[in-house]
mmCIF file of C-alpha atoms and ligand atoms in Angstrom:
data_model
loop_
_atom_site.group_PDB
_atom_site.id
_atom_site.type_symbol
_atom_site.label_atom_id
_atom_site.label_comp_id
_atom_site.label_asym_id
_atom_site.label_seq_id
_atom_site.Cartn_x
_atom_site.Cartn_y
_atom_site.Cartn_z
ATOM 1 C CA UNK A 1 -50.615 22.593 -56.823
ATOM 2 C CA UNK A 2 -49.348 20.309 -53.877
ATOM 3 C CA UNK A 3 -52.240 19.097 -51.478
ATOM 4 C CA UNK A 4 -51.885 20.165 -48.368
ATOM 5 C CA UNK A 5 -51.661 18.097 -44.879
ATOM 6 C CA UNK A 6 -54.857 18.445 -43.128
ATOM 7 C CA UNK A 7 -55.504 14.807 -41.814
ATOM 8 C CA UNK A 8 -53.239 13.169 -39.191
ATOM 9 C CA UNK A 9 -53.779 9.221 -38.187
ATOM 10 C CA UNK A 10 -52.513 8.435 -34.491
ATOM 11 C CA UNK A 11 -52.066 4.919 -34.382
ATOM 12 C CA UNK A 12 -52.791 3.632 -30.356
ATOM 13 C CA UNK A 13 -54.103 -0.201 -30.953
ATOM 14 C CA UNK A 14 -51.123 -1.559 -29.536
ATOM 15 C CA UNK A 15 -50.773 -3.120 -26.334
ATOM 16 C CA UNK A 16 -48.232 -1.546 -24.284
ATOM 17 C CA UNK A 17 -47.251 -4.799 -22.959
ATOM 18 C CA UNK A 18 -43.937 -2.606 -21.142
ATOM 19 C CA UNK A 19 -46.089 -0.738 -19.212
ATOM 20 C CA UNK A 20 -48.114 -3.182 -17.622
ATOM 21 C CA UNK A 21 -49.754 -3.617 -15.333
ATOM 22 C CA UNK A 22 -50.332 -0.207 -15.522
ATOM 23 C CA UNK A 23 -51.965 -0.576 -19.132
ATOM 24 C CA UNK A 24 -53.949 -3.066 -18.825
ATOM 25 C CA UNK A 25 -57.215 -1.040 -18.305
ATOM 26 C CA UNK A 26 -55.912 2.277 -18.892
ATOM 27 C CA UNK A 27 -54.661 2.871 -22.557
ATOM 28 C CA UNK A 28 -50.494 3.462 -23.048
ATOM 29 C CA UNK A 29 -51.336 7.047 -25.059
ATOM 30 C CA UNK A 30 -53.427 8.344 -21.900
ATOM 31 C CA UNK A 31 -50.570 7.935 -19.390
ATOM 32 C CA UNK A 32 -50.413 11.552 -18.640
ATOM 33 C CA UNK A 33 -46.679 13.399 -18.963
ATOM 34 C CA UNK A 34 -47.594 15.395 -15.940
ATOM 35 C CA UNK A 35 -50.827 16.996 -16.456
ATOM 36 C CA UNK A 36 -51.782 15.886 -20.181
ATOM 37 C CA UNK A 37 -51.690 12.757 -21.890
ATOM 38 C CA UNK A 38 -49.282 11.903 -24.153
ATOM 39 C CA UNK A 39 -51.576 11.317 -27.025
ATOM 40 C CA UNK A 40 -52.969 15.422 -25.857
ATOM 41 C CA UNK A 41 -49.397 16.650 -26.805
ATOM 42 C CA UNK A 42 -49.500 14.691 -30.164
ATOM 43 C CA UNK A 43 -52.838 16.301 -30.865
ATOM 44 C CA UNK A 44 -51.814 20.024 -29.951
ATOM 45 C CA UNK A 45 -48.323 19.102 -31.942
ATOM 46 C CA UNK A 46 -50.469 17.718 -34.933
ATOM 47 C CA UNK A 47 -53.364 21.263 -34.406
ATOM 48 C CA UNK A 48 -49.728 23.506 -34.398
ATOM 49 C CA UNK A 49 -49.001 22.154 -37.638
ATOM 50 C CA UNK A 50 -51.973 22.842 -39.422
ATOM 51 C CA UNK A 51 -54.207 19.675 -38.972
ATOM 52 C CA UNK A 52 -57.706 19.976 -39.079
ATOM 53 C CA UNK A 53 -58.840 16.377 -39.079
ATOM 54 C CA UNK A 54 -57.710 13.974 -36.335
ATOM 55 C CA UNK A 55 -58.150 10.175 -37.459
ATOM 56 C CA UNK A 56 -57.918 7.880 -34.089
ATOM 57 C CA UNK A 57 -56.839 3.844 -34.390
ATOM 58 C CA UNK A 58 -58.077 2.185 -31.548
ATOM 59 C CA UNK A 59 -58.595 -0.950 -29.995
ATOM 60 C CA UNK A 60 -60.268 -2.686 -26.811
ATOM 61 C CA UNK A 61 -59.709 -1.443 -23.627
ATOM 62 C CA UNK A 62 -59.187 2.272 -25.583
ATOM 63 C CA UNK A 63 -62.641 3.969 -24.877
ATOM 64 C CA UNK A 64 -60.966 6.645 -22.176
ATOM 65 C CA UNK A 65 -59.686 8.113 -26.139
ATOM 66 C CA UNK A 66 -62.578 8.850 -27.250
ATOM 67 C CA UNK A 67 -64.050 10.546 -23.835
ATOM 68 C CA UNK A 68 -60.719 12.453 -22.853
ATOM 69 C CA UNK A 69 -61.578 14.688 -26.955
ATOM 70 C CA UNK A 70 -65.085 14.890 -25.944
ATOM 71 C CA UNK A 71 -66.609 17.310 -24.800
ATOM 72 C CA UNK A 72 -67.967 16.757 -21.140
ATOM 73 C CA UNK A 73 -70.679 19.469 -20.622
ATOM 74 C CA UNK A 74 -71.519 18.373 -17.184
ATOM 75 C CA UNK A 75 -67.745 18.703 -16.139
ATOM 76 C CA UNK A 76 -67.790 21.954 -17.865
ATOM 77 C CA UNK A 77 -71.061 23.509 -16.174
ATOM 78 C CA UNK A 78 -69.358 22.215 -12.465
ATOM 79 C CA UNK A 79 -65.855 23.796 -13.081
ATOM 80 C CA UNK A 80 -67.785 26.926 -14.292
ATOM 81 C CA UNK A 81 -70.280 27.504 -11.008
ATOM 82 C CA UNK A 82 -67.292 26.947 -8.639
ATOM 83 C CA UNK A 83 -64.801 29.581 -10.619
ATOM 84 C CA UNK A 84 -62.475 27.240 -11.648
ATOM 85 C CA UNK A 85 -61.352 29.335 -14.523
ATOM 86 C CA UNK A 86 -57.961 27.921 -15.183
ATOM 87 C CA UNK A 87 -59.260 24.071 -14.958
ATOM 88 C CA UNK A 88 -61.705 24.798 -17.188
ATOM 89 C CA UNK A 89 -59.735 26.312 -19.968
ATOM 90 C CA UNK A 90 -57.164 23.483 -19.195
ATOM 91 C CA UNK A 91 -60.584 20.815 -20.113
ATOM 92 C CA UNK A 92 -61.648 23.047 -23.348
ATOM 93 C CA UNK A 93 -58.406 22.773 -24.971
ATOM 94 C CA UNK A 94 -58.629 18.847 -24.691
ATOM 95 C CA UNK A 95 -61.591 19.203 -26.939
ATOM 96 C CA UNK A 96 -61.370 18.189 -30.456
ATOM 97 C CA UNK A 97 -64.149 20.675 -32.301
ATOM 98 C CA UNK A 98 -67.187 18.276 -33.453
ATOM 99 C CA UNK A 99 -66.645 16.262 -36.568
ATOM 100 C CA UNK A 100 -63.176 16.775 -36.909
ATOM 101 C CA UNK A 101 -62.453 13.532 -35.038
ATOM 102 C CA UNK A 102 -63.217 9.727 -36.451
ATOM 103 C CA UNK A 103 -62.238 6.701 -34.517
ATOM 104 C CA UNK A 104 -61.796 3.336 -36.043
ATOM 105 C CA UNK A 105 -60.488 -0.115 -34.638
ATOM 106 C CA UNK A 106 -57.422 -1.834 -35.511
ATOM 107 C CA UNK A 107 -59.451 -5.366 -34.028
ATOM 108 C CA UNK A 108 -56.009 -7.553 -33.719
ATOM 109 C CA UNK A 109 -52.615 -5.702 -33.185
ATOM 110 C CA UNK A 110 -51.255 -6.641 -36.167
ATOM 111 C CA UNK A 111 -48.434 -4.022 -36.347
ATOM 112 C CA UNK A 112 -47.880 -0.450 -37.246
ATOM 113 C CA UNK A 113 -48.670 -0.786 -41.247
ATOM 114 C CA UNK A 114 -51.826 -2.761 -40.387
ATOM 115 C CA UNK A 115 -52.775 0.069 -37.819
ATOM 116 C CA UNK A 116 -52.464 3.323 -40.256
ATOM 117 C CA UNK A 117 -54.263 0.561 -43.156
ATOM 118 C CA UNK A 118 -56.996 0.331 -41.005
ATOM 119 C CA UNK A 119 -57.537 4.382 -41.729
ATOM 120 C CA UNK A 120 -57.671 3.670 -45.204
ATOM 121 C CA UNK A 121 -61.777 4.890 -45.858
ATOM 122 C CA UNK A 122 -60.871 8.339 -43.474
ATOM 123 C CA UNK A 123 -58.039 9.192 -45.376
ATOM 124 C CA UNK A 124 -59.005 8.599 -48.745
ATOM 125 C CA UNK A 125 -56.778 9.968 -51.719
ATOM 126 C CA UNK A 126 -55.322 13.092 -49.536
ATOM 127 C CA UNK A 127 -51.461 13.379 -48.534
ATOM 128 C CA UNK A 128 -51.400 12.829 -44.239
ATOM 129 C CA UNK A 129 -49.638 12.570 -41.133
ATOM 130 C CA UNK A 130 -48.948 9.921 -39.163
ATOM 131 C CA UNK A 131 -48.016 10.507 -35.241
ATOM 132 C CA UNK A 132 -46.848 8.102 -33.096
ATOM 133 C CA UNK A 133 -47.429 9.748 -29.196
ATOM 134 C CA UNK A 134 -44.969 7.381 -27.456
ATOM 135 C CA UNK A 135 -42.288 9.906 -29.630
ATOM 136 C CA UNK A 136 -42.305 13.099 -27.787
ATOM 137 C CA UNK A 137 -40.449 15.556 -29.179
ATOM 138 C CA UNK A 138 -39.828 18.777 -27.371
ATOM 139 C CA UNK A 139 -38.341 22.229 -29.615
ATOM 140 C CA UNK A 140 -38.779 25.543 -30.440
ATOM 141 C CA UNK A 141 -40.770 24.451 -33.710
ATOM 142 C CA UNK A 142 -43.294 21.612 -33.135
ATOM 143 C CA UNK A 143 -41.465 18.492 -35.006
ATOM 144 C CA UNK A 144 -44.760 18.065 -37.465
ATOM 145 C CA UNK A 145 -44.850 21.571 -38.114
ATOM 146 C CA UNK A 146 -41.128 21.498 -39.438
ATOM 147 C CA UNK A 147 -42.264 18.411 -41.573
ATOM 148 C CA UNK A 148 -44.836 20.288 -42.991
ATOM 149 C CA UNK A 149 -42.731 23.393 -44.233
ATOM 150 C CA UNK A 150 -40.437 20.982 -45.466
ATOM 151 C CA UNK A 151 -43.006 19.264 -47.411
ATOM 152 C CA UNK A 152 -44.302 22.448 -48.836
ATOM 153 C CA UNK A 153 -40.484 22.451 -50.523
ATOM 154 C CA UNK A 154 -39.998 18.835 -51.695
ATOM 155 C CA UNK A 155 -43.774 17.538 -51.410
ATOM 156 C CA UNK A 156 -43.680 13.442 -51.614
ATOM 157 C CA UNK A 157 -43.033 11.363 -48.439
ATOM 158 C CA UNK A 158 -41.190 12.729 -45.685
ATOM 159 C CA UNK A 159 -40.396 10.524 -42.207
ATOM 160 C CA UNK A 160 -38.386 12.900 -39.137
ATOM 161 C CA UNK A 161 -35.154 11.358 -38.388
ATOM 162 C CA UNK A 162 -32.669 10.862 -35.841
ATOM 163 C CA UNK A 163 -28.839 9.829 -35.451
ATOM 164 C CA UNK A 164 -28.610 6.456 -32.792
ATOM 165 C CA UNK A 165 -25.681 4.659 -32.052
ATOM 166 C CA UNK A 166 -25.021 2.369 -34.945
ATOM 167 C CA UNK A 167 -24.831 -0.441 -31.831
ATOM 168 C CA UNK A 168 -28.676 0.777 -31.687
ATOM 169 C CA UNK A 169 -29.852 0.481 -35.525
ATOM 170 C CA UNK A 170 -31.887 -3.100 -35.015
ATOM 171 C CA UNK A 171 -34.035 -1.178 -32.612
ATOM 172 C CA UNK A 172 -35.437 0.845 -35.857
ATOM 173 C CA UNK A 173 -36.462 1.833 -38.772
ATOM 174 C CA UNK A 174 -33.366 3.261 -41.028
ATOM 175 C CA UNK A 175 -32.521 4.978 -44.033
ATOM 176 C CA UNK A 176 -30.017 4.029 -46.985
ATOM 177 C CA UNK A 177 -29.242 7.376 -47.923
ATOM 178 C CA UNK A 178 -28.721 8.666 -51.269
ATOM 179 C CA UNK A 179 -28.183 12.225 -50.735
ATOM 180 C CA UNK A 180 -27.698 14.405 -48.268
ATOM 181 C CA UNK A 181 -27.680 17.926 -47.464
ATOM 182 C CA UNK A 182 -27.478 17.865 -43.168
ATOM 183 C CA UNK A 183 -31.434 18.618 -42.808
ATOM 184 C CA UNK A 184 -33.170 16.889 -45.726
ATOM 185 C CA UNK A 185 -31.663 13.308 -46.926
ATOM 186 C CA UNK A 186 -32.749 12.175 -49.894
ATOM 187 C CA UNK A 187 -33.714 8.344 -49.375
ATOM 188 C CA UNK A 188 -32.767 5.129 -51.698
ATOM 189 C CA UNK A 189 -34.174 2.608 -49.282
ATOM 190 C CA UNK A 190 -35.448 1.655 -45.877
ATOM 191 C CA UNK A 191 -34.523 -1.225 -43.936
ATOM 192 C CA UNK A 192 -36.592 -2.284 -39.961
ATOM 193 C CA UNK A 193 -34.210 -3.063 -37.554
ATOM 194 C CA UNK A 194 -31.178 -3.712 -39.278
ATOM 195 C CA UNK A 195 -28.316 -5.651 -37.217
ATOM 196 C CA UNK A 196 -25.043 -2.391 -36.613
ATOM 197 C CA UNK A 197 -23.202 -4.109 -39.068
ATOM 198 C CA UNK A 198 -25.720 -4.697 -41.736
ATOM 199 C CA UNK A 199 -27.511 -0.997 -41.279
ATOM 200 C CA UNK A 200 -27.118 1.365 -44.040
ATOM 201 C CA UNK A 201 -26.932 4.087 -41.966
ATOM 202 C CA UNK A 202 -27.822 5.341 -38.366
ATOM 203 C CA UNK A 203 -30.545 7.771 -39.559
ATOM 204 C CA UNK A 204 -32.966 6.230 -37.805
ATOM 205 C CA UNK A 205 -36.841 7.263 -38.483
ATOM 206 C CA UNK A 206 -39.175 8.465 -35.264
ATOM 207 C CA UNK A 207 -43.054 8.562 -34.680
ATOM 208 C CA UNK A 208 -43.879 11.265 -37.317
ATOM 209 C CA UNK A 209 -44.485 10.782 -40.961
ATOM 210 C CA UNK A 210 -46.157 12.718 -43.803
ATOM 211 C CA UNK A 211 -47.127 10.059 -46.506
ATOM 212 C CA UNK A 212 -49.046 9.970 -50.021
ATOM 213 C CA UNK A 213 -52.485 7.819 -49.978
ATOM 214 C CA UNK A 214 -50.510 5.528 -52.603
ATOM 215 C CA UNK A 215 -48.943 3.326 -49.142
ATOM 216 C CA UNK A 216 -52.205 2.004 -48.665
ATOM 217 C CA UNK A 217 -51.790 0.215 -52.435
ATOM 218 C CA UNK A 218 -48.656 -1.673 -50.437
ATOM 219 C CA UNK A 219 -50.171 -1.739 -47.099
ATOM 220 C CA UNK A 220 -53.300 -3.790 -48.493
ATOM 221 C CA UNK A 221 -51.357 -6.541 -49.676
ATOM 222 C CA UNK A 222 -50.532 -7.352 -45.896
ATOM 223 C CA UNK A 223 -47.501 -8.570 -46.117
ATOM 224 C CA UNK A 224 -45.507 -9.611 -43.004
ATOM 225 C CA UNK A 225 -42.296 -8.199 -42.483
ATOM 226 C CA UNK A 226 -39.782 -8.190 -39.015
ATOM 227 C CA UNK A 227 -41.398 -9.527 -35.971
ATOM 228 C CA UNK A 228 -44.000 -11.286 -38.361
ATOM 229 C CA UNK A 229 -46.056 -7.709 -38.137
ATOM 230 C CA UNK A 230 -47.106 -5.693 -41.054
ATOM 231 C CA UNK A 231 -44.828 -3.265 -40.752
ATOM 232 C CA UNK A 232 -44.925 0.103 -41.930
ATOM 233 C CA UNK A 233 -41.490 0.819 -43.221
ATOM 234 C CA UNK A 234 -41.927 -1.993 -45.804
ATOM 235 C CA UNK A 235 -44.895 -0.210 -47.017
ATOM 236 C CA UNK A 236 -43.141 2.914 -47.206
ATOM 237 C CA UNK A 237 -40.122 1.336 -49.204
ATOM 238 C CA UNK A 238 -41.851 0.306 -51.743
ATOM 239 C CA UNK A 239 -43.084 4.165 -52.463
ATOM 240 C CA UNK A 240 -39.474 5.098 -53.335
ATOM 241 C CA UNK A 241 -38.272 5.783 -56.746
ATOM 242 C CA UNK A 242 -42.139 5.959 -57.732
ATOM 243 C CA UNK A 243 -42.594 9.114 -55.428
ATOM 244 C CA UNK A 244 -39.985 11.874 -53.852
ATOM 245 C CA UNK A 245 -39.373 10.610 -50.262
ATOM 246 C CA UNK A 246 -37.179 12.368 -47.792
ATOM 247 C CA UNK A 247 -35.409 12.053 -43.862
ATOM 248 C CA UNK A 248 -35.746 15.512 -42.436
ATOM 249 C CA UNK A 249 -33.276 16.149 -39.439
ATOM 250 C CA UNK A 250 -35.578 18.101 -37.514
ATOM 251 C CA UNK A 251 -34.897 20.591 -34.722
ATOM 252 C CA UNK A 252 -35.979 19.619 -31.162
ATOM 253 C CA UNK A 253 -35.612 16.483 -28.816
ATOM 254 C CA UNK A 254 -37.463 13.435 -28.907
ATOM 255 C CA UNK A 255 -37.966 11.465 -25.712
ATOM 256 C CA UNK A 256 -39.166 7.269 -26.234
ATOM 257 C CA UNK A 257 -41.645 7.270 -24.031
ATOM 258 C CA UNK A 258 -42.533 3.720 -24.976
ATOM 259 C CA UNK A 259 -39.342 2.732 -22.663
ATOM 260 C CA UNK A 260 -39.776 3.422 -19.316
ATOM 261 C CA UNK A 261 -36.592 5.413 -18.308
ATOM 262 C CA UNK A 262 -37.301 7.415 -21.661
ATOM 263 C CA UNK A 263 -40.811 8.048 -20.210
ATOM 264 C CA UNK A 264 -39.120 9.318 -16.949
ATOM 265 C CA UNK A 265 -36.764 11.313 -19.013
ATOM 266 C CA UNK A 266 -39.661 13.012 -20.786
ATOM 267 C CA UNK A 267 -41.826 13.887 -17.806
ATOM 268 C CA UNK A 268 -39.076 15.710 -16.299
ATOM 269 C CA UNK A 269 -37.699 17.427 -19.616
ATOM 270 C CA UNK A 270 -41.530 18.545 -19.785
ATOM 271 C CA UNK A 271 -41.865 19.713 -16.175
ATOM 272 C CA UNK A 272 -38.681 21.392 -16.454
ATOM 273 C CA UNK A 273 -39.414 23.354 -19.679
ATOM 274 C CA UNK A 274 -42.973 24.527 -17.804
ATOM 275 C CA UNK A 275 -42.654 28.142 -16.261
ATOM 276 C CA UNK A 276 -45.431 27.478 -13.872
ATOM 277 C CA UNK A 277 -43.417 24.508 -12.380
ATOM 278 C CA UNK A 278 -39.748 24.519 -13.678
ATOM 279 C CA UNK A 279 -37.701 25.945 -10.127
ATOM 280 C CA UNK A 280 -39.543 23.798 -8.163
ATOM 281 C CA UNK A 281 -38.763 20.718 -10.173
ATOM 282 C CA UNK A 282 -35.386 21.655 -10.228
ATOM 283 C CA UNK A 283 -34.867 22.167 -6.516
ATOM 284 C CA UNK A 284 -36.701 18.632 -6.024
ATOM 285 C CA UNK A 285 -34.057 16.946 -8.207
ATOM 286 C CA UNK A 286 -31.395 18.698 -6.345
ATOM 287 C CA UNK A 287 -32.414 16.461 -3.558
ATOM 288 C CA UNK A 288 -31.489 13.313 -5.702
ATOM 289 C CA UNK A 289 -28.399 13.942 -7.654
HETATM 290 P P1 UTP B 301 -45.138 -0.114 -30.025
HETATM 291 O O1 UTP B 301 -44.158 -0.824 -30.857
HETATM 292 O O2 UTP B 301 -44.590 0.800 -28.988
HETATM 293 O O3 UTP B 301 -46.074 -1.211 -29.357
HETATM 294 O O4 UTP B 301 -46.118 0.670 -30.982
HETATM 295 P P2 UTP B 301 -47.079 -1.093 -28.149
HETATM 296 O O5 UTP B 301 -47.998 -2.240 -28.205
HETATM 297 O O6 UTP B 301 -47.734 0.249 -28.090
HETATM 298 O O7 UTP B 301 -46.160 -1.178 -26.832
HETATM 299 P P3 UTP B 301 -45.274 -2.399 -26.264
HETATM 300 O O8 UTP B 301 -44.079 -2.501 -27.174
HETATM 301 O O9 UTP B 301 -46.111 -3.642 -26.238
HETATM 302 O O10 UTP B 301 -44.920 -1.930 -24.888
HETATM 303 C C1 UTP B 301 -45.866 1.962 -31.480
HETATM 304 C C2 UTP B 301 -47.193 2.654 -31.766
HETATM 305 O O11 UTP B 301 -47.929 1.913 -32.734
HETATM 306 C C3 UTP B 301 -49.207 1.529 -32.249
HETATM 307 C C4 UTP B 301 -49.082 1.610 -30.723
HETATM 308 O O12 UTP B 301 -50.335 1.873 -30.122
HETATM 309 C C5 UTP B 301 -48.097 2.747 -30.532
HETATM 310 O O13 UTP B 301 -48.746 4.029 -30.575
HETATM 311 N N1 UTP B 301 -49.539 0.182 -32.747
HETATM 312 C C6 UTP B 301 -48.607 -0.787 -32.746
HETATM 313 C C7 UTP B 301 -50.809 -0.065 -33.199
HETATM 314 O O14 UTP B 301 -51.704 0.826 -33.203
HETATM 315 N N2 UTP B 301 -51.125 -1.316 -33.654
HETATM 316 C C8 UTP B 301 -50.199 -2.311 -33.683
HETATM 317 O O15 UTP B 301 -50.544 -3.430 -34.128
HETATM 318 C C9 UTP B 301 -48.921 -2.046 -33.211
#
């Protein structure tokens, strides 16, 4: 029997050195996408796909993380005298239920690999999920949800993928593809940021992942790959041919809110797909285009 995907590790040590100043004392992952953070959409994408335990990598300046799960009784007891029914609810389901979150600090911003390492004791020797909330991804399915199903098939490794513009490939993670049936591609190899012409492909891999506990046998040896980080793909090359590992085309849109015009881009494709707000949005933009 497979084991199934209960823990997910959100990696949110890094700097966000593109947003400042507006990160320097406010973490990238809280910058809200209208009313909710962005790292509150990964967590309600990560809870829609079955997750039960949410592991946190933080760093300094990250403390607003660990409040914005918690529970804030006081807050609670105010909105709940005045009749604030709606704001309330709103504040609940920001909650994380008690012990099912675990924060641990990623102390230098190493890179990705050394970030999801750092989870190493709170995952122990159970299959996870990795979610990367600068990636949102808007569908009918949530993106880690489709993972999951398609993990219940093929078990193994599985990243979500997306065609770029092969002038776009040293920008990411890609695949060398060995088979592949237009949802699930069967992978050979993984290159970070190959140049266009050097790229195996332009399947390039976004901020979800479902891995086996072996990566952190590769991550531990701390290698440094591109940009002198420890990156994550390197780790997750090495697993191949040892262990099934698969691209999954999934259904839905992601938006890079890491970039600021793809941040833009994302607020609006979320404000637009919200019934309580959509027509008004719409007539606003009307104004500018
Ligand atoms: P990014 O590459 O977007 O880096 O990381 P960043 O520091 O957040 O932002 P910029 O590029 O300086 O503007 C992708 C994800 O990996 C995490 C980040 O927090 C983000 O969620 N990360 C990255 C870490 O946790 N630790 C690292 O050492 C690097």
């Amino acid at each position: 029997m497979r084991k199934p995907v209960r823990k997910v590790v959100f990696p949110v040590a890094g700097l966000g050195t593109r947003f400042l100043p507006a990160t320097k004392a406010i973490p990238k992952e809280m910058l809200p996408l209208v009313d909710r953070p962005l790292l509150q959409h990964a967590v309600e994408e990560a809870r829609a796909a079955g997750i039960e335990d949410f592991v946190f990598v933080t760093g300094r300046s990250k403390r607003a993380i660990e409040d914005h799960f918690d529970a804030d009784t006081e807050l609670n007891r105010t909105l709940e005298e005045r009749g604030k029914q709606d704001a309330l609810e709103e504040v609940r389901h920001s909650e994380i239920a008690p012990g099912r979150c675990f924060y641990t600090r990623q102390q230098v911003p190493l890179g990705l690999g050394h970030a999801v390492w750092c989870a190493r004791a709170l995952i122990g020797n159970d299959p996870f999920a990795i979610v990367l909330p600068d990636d949102y991804v808007q569908g009918k399915t949530p993106c880690l949800k489709q993972m999951v199903e398609a993990y219940e098939e093929v078990g193994g490794n599985i990243v979500a993928v997306v065609d770029v513009p092969r002038e776009r490939t040293s920008s990411y993670g890609i695949l060398d593809v060995e088979k592949d049936d237009g949802r699930l591609a069967t992978v050979r190899g993984l290159v970070e940021k190959p140049k266009p012409e050097e790229a195996p492909s332009t399947l390039s891999i976004i901020g979800r992942y479902i891995l086996q506990p072996e990566i952190f046998d590769h991550l531990e040896k701390q290698q440094r790959g591109a940009g002198n980080e420890i990156q994550l793909t390197d780790a997750m090359a090495k697993l191949i041919g040892n262990q099934p590992f698969h691209g999954l085309r999934f259904e839905g849109t992601r938006y890079d809110c890491g970039d600021k015009v793809g941040f833009i881009e994302a607020t609006l494709a979320h404000a637009l797909n919200r019934p309580d707000m959509a027509d008004k949005v719409r007539e606003m933009l009307r104004k500018y285009c």
